[in-house]
Coordinates of C-alpha atoms in Angstrom, one line a residue:
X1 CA -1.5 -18.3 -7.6
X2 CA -1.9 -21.8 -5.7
X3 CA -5.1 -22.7 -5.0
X4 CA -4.2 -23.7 -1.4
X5 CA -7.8 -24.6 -0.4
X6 CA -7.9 -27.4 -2.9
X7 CA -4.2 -28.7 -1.3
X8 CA -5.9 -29.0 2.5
X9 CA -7.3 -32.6 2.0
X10 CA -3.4 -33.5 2.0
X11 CA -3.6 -32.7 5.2
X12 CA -3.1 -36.3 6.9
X13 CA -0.9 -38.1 9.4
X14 CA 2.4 -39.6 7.7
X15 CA 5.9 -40.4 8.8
X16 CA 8.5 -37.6 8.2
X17 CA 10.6 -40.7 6.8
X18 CA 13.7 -39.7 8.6
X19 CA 13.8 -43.5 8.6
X20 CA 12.2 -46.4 6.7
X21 CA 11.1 -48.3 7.9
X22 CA 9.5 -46.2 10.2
X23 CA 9.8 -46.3 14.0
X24 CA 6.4 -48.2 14.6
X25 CA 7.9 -51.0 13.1
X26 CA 10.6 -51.5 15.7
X27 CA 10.5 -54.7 17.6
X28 CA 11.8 -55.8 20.8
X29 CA 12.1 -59.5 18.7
X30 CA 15.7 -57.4 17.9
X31 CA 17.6 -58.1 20.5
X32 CA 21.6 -56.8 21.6
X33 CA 22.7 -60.0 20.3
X34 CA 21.3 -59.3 17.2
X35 CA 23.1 -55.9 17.1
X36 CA 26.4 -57.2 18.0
X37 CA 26.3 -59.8 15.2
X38 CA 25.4 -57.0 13.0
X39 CA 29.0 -55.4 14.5
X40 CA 31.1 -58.1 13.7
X41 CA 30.1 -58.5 10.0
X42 CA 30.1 -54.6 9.0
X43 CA 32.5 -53.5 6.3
X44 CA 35.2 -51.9 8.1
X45 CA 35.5 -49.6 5.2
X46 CA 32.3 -48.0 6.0
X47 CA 32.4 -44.8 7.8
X48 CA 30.8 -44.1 11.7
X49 CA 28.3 -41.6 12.2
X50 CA 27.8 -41.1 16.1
X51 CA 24.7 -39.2 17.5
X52 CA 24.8 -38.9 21.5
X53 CA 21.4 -38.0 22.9
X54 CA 21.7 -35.6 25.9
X55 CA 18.2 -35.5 27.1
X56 CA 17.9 -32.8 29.8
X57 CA 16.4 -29.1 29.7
X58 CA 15.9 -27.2 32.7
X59 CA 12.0 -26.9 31.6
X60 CA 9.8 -27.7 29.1
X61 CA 9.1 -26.2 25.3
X62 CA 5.4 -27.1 24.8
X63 CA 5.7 -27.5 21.3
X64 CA 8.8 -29.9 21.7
X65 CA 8.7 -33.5 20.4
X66 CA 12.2 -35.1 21.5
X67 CA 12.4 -37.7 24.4
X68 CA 13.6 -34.5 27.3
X69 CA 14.0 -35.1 30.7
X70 CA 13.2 -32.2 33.2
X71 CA 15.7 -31.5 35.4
X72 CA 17.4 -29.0 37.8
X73 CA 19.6 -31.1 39.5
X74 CA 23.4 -31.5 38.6
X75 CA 23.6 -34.8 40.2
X76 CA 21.0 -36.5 37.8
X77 CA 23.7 -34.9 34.6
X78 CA 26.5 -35.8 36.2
X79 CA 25.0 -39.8 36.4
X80 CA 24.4 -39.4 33.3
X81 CA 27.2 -38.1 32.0
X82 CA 29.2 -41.0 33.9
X83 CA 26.7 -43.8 32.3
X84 CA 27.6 -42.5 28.4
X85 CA 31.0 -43.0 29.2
X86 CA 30.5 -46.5 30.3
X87 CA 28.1 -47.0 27.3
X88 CA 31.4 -45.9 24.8
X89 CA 33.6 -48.5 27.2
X90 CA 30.8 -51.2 26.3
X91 CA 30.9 -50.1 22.5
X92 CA 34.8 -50.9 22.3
X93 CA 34.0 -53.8 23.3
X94 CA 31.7 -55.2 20.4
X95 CA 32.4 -52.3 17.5
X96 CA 35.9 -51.7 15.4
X97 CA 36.2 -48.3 17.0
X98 CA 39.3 -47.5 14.7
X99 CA 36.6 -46.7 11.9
X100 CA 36.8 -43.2 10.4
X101 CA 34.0 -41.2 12.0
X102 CA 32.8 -38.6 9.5
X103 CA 29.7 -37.4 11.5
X104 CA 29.2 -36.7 15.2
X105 CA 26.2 -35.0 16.6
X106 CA 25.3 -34.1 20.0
X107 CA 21.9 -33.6 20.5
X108 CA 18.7 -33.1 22.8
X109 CA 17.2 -32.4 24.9
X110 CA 19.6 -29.8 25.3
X111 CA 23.7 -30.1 24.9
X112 CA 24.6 -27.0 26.0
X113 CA 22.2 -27.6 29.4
X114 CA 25.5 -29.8 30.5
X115 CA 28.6 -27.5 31.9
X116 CA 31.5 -26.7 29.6
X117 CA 33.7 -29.4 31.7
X118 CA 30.9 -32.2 31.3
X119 CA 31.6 -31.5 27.7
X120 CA 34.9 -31.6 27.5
X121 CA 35.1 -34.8 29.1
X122 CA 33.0 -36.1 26.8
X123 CA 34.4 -34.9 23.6
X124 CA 37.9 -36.3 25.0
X125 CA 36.7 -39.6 26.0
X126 CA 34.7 -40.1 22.9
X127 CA 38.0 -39.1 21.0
X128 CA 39.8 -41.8 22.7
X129 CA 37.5 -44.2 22.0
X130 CA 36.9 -43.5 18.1
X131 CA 40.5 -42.2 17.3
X132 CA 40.1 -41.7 14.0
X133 CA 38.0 -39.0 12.8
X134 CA 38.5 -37.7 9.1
X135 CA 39.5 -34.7 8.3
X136 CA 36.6 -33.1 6.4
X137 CA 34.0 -34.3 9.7
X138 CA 31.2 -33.0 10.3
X139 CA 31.0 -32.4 13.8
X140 CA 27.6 -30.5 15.2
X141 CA 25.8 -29.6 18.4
X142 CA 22.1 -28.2 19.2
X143 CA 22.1 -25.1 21.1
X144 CA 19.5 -23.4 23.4
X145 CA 20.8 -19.8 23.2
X146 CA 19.1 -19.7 26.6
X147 CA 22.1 -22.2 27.9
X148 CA 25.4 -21.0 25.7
X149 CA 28.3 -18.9 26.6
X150 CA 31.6 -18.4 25.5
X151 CA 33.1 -21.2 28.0
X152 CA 30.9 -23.8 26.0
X153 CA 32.1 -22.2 22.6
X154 CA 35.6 -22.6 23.7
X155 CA 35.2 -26.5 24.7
X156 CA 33.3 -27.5 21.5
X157 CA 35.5 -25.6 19.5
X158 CA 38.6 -27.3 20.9
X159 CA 36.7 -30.4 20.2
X160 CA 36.5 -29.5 16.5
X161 CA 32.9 -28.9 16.3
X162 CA 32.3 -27.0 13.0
X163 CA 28.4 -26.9 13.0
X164 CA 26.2 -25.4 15.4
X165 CA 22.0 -25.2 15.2
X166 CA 20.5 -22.7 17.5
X167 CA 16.8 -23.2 18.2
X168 CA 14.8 -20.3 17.8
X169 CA 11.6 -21.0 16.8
X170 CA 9.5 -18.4 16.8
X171 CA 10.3 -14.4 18.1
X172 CA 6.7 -13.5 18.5
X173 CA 6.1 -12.4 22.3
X174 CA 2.9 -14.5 22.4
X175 CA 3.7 -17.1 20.8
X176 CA 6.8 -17.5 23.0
X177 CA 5.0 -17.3 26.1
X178 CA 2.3 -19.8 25.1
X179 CA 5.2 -22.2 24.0
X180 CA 6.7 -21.9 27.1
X181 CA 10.1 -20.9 25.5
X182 CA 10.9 -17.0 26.5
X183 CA 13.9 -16.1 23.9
X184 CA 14.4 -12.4 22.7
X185 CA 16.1 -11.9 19.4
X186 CA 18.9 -10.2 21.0
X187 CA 19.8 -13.1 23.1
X188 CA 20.0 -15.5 20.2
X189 CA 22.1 -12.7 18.2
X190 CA 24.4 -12.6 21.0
X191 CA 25.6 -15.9 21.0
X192 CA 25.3 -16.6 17.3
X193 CA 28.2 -13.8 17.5
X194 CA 30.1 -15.7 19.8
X195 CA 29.8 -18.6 17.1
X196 CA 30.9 -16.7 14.1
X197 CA 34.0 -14.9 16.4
X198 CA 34.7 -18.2 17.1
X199 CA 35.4 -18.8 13.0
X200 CA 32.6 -21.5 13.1
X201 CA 31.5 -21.6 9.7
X202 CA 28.3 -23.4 9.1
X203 CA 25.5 -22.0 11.2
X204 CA 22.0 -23.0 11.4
X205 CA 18.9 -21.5 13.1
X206 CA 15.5 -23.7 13.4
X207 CA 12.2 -21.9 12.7
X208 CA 8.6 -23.8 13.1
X209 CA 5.6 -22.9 11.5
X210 CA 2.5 -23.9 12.9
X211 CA 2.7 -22.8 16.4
X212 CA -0.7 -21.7 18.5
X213 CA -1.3 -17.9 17.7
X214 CA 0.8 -18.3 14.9
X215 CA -0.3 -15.7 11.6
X216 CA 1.0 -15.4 8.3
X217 CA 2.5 -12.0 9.4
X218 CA 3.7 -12.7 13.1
X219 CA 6.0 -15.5 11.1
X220 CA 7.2 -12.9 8.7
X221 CA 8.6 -10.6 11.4
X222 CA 10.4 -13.5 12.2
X223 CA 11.8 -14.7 9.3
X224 CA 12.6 -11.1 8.7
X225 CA 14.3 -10.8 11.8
X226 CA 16.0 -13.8 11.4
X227 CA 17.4 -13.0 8.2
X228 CA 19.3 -9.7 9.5
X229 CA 22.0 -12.7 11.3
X230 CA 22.2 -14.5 8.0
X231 CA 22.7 -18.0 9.3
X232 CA 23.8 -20.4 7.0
X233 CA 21.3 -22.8 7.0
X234 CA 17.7 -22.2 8.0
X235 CA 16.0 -25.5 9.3
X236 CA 11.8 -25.0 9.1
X237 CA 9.5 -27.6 10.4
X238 CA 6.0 -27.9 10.0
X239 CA 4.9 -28.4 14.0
X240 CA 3.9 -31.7 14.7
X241 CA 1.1 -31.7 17.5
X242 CA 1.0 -35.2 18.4
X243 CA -0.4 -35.0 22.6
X244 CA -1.1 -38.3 22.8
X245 CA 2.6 -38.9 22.7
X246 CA 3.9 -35.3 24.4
X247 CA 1.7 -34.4 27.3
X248 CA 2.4 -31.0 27.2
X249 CA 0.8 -30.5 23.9
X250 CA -2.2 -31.0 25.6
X251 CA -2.0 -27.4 27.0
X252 CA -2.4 -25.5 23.5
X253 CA -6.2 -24.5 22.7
X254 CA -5.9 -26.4 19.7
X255 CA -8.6 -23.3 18.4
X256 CA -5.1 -21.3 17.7
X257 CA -3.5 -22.9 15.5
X258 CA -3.5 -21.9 12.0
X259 CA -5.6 -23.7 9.9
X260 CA -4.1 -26.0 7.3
X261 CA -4.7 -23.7 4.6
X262 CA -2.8 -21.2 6.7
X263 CA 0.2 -23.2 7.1
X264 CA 0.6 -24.0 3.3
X265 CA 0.5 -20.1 2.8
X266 CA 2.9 -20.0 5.7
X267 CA 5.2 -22.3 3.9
X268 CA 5.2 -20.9 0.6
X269 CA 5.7 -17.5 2.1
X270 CA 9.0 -19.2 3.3
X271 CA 10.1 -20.6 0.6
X272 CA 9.3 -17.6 -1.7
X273 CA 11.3 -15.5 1.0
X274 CA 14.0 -17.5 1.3
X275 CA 14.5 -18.6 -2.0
X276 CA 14.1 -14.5 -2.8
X277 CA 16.9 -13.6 -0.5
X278 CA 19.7 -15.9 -1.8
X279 CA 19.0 -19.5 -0.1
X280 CA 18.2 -22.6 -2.1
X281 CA 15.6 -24.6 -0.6
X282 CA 16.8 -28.4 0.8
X283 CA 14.6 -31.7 1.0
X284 CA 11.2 -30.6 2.4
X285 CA 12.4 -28.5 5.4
X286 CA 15.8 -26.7 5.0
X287 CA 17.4 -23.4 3.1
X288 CA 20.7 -23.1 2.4
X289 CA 23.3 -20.2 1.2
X290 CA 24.4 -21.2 -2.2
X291 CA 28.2 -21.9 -1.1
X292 CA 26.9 -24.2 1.6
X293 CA 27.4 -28.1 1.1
X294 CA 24.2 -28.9 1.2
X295 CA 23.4 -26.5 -1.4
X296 CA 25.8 -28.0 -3.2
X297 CA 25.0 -31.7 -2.4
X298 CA 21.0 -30.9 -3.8
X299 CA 22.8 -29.8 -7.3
X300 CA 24.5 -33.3 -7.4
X301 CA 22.0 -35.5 -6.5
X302 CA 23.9 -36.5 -3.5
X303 CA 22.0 -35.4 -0.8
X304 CA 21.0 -38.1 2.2
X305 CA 18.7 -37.9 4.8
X306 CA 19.2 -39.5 8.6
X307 CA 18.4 -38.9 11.9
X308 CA 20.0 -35.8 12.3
X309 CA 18.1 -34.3 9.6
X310 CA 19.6 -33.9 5.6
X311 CA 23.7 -34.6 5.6
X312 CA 26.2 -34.8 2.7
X313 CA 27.5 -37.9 4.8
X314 CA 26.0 -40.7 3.2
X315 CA 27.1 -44.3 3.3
X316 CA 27.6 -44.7 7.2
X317 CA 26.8 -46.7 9.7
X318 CA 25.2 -44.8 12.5
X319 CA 25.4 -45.6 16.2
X320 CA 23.3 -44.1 18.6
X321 CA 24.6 -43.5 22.1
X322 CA 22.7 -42.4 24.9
X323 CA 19.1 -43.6 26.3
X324 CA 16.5 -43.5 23.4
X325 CA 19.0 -43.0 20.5
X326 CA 18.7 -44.7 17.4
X327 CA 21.5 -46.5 15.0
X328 CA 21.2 -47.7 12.0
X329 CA 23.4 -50.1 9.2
X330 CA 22.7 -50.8 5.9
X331 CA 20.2 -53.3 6.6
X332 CA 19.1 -52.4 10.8
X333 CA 17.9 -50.2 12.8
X334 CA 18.4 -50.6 16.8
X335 CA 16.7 -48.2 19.6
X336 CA 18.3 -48.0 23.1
X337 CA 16.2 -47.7 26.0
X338 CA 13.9 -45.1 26.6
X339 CA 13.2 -45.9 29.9
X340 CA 16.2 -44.1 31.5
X341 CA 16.3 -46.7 34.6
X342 CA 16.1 -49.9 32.0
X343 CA 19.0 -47.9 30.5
X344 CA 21.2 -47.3 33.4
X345 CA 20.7 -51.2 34.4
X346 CA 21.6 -52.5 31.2
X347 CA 24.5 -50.5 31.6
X348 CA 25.4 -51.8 34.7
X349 CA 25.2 -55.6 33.5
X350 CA 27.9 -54.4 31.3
X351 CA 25.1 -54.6 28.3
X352 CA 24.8 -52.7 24.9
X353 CA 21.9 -50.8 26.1
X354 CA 19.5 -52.4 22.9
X355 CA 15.6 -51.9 23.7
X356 CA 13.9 -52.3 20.0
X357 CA 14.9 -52.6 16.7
X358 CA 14.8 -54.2 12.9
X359 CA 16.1 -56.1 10.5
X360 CA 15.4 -54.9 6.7
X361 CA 14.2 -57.5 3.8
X362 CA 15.4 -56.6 0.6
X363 CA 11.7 -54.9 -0.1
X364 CA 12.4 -52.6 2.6
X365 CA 15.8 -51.8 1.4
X366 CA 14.8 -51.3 -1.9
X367 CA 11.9 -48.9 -1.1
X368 CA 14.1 -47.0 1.6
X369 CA 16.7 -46.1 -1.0
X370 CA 13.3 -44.4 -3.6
X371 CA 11.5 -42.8 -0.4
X372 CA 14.4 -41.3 0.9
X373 CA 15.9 -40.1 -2.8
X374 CA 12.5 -38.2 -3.0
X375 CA 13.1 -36.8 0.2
X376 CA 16.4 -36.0 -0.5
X377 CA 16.4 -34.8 -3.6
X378 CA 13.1 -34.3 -5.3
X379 CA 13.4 -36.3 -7.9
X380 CA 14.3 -40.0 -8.6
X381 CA 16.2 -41.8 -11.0
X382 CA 14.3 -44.5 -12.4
X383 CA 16.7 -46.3 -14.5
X384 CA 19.6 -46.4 -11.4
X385 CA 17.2 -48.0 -9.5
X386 CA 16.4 -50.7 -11.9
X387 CA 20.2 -51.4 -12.5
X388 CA 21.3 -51.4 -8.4
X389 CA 18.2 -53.8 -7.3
X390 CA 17.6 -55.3 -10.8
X391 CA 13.9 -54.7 -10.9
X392 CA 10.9 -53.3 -13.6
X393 CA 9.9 -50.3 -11.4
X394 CA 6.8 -50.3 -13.6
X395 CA 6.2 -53.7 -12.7
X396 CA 6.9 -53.4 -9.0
X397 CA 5.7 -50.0 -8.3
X398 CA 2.6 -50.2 -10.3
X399 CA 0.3 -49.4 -7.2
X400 CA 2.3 -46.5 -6.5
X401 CA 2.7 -44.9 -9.8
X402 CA -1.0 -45.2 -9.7
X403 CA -1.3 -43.6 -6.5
X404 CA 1.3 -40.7 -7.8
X405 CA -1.4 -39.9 -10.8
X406 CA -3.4 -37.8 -8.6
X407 CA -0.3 -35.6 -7.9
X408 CA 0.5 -35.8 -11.4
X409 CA -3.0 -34.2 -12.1
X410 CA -2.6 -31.6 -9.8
X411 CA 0.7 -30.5 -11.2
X412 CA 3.0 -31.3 -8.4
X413 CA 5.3 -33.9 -10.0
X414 CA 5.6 -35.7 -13.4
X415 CA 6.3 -38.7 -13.9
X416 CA 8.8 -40.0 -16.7
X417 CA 10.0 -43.6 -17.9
X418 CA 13.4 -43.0 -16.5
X419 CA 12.8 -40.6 -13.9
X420 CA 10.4 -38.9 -11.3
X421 CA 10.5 -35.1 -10.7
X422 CA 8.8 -33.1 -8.1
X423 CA 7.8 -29.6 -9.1
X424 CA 8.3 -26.8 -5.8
X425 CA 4.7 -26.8 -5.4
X426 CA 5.2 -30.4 -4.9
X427 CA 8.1 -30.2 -2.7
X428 CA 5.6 -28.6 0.0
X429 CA 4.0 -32.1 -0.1
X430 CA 6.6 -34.3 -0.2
X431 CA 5.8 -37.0 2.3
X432 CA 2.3 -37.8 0.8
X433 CA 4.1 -37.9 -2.0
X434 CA 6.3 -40.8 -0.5
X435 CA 3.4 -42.1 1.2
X436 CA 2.6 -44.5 -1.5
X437 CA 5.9 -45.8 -1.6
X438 CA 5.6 -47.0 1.8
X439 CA 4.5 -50.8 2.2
X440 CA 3.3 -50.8 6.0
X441 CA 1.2 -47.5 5.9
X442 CA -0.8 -48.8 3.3
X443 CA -2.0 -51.7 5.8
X444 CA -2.7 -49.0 8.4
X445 CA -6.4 -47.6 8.6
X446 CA -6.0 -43.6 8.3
X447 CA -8.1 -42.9 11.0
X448 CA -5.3 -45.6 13.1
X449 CA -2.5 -44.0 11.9
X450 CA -0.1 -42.4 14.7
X451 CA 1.6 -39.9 13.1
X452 CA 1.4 -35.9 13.2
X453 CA 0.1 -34.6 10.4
X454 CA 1.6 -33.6 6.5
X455 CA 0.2 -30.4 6.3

């Protein structure tokens, strides 16, 4: 049995990594110019990853952390709409467009919120645009089965979208209405249905743990639930309450949550489900069938980590299109604008809409590549890291590998002289066990640091 009491004083705030570094460290010293420099000396070899953020729900999710913008109104989506093609105009303008896209991702906010036609024009104008995407793409969407019929299944699966994530959540009755997110099981079976009729293959459902009246056994209905559609992939996040950034966390009595302890037994109750019932657990968050790619990525070592969550499509260059979305290159990250005005303006001045970004030293580099192996992949080669950035990772990790003793004492990794490996215990605390690889955290005061937290 794990001793889950001892594991609560893990519970601190910490990035998710889905970048490093992460985004506090984003400056508005980066500048467009900056990123269209960065455009002109990319290796046109290099594969495109797109990610368009469509921002608007018709309400809010309490529990929801993405940059959403309430709305009702068709007029405010159909500006929108008309300002992201003008953004992929603006694109051609500074980017090799003729670049093999291997990735494309819509997401929210929420996709499906925008009519089958707004789609469709979008798909075909981002098609003309990037011309050339390979044949093996991955090409995804986020659905609200609240907003999905089979008019938007037909557009995005002319489009050739081949990967669909329906949020879900949580199917308890209270939790639902105290997350403002009303969603009966039938209704998300229903259109999952109209998925698989529709000979889309890769499925995913997210699940969170950690929601206010959330218990041990409320989740397992759920998960039980869940299971009877046999999705694909399952995607289960640990909630992040964070109201000082989302103001409508602030209307949870923060007195129903489960307790940390609570959520660790909630997670290994997951994983010991999951894992029991045929799916292979993924990086620190996902479950997939055993013929899935991912599954099959995590047996080679070859699994990456982004934006858009774990991916098989390493090695390309992301670009973020849409107000708030992130790109990234080997060696840069660049925001857009939040500000959905500043956006549109920039826009206008015929501007690549660039709010904030970075430029990555070697250190950073060096140290993304080991943080996001362990979040990858749970483990870390130690002598392929010494031979691609020609370091002693004794030598230059020694505060680190100190800091990683502590886990090593508990049991949740070990540590080798050519290799790390995390144990599945371990896997449930995966970004403290990153933490210590991470160079501006450790100049952060804990009590400062802005982040949800681990556990």
């Amino acid at each position: 049995m794990i001793d889950f009491a001892k594991f609560v004083k893990y519970s601190k705030p910490g990035p998710r990594y889905t970048s490093y570094p992460t985004a506090p460290e984003f400056s508005e010293s980066f500048t467009k110019e900056d990123l269209i420099e960065y455009f002109k000396n990319q290796d046109d070899s290099r594969n495109l990853s797109l990610y368009f953020h469509l921002p608007f729900c018709r309400s809010a999710c309490y529990f929801c952390g993405c940059n959403t913008i309430f709305t009702s109104k068709e007029d405010k989506k159909s500006k929108y709409l008309s300002y992201i093609l003008r953004e992929l105009d603006i694109l051609k303008k500074h980017l090799n467009t003729s670049r093999v896209v291997s990735q494309m991702h819509f997401g929210g906010g929420t996709p499906t919120f925008f009519s089958p036609s707004q789609l469709d024009e979008l798909i075909t104008k981002t098609k003309e645009v990037f011309p050339n995407f390979s044949s093996d793409a991955e090409i995804s969407c986020e659905v609200d089965p609240r907003y999905f019929t089979q008019e938007h299944m037909d557009v995005l699966k002319k489009g050739g979208f081949n990967r669909l994530s329906f949020g879900v959540q949580d199917l308890d009755e209270t939790v639902q209405k105290t997350i403002h997110r009303i969603q009966p099981f039938e209704l998300t079976k229903n259109v999952i249905d109209i998925a698989r009729a529709a000979g889309i293959k890769s499925i995913n459902t997210d699940l969170i743990y950690g929601l206010p009246h959330q218990t041990k056994e409320t989740f397992k209905n759920t998960l039980e639930q869940m299971l009877t559609i046999s999705p694909d992939r399952f995607a289960v996040f640990n909630y992040a309450h964070v109201p000082w950034l989302m103001k409508t966390m602030r209307k949870f009595d923060e007195s129903t949550f489960p307790s940390p302890e609570e959520k660790l037994e909630m997670l290994k109750q997951t994983i010991d489900f999951f894992t029991s019932n045929g799916y292979k657990m993924v990086g620190m968050d996902h479950f997939a069938k055993p013929d899935d790619e991912l599954f099959l990525a995590i047996e080679k070592g070859e699994l990456h980590r982004n934006f858009q969550g774990y991916t098989t499509k390493g090695g390309a260059d992301l670009i973020g299109i849409g107000v708030t979305s992130i790109g990234n290159g080997v060696d840069y990250y660049a925001q857009n604008f939040k500000d959905l005005e500043e956006w549109e303006n920039s826009i206008d001045r015929g501007e690549l809409p660039v709010f904030k970004g970075y430029k990555l030293s070697d250190d950073d580099i060096l140290r993304q590549h080991v943080i996001m192996e362990l979040m990858s992949n749970f483990a870390l080669n130690i002598t392929r890291v010494e031979e691609l950035f020609k370091i002693s990772f004794k030598n230059y990790f020694a505060d680190a590998l100190e800091a990683l003793k502590e886990f090593e004492d508990a049991q949740l990794l070990k540590v080798f002289d050519d290799r790390i490996e995390i144990y599945q215990t371990g896997t449930m605390l995966i970004r403290n066990i990153c933490m210590p690889f991470d160079a501006y955290l450790n100049n952060i005061p804990e009590e400062k640091r802005r982040f949800s937290k681990t556990i």
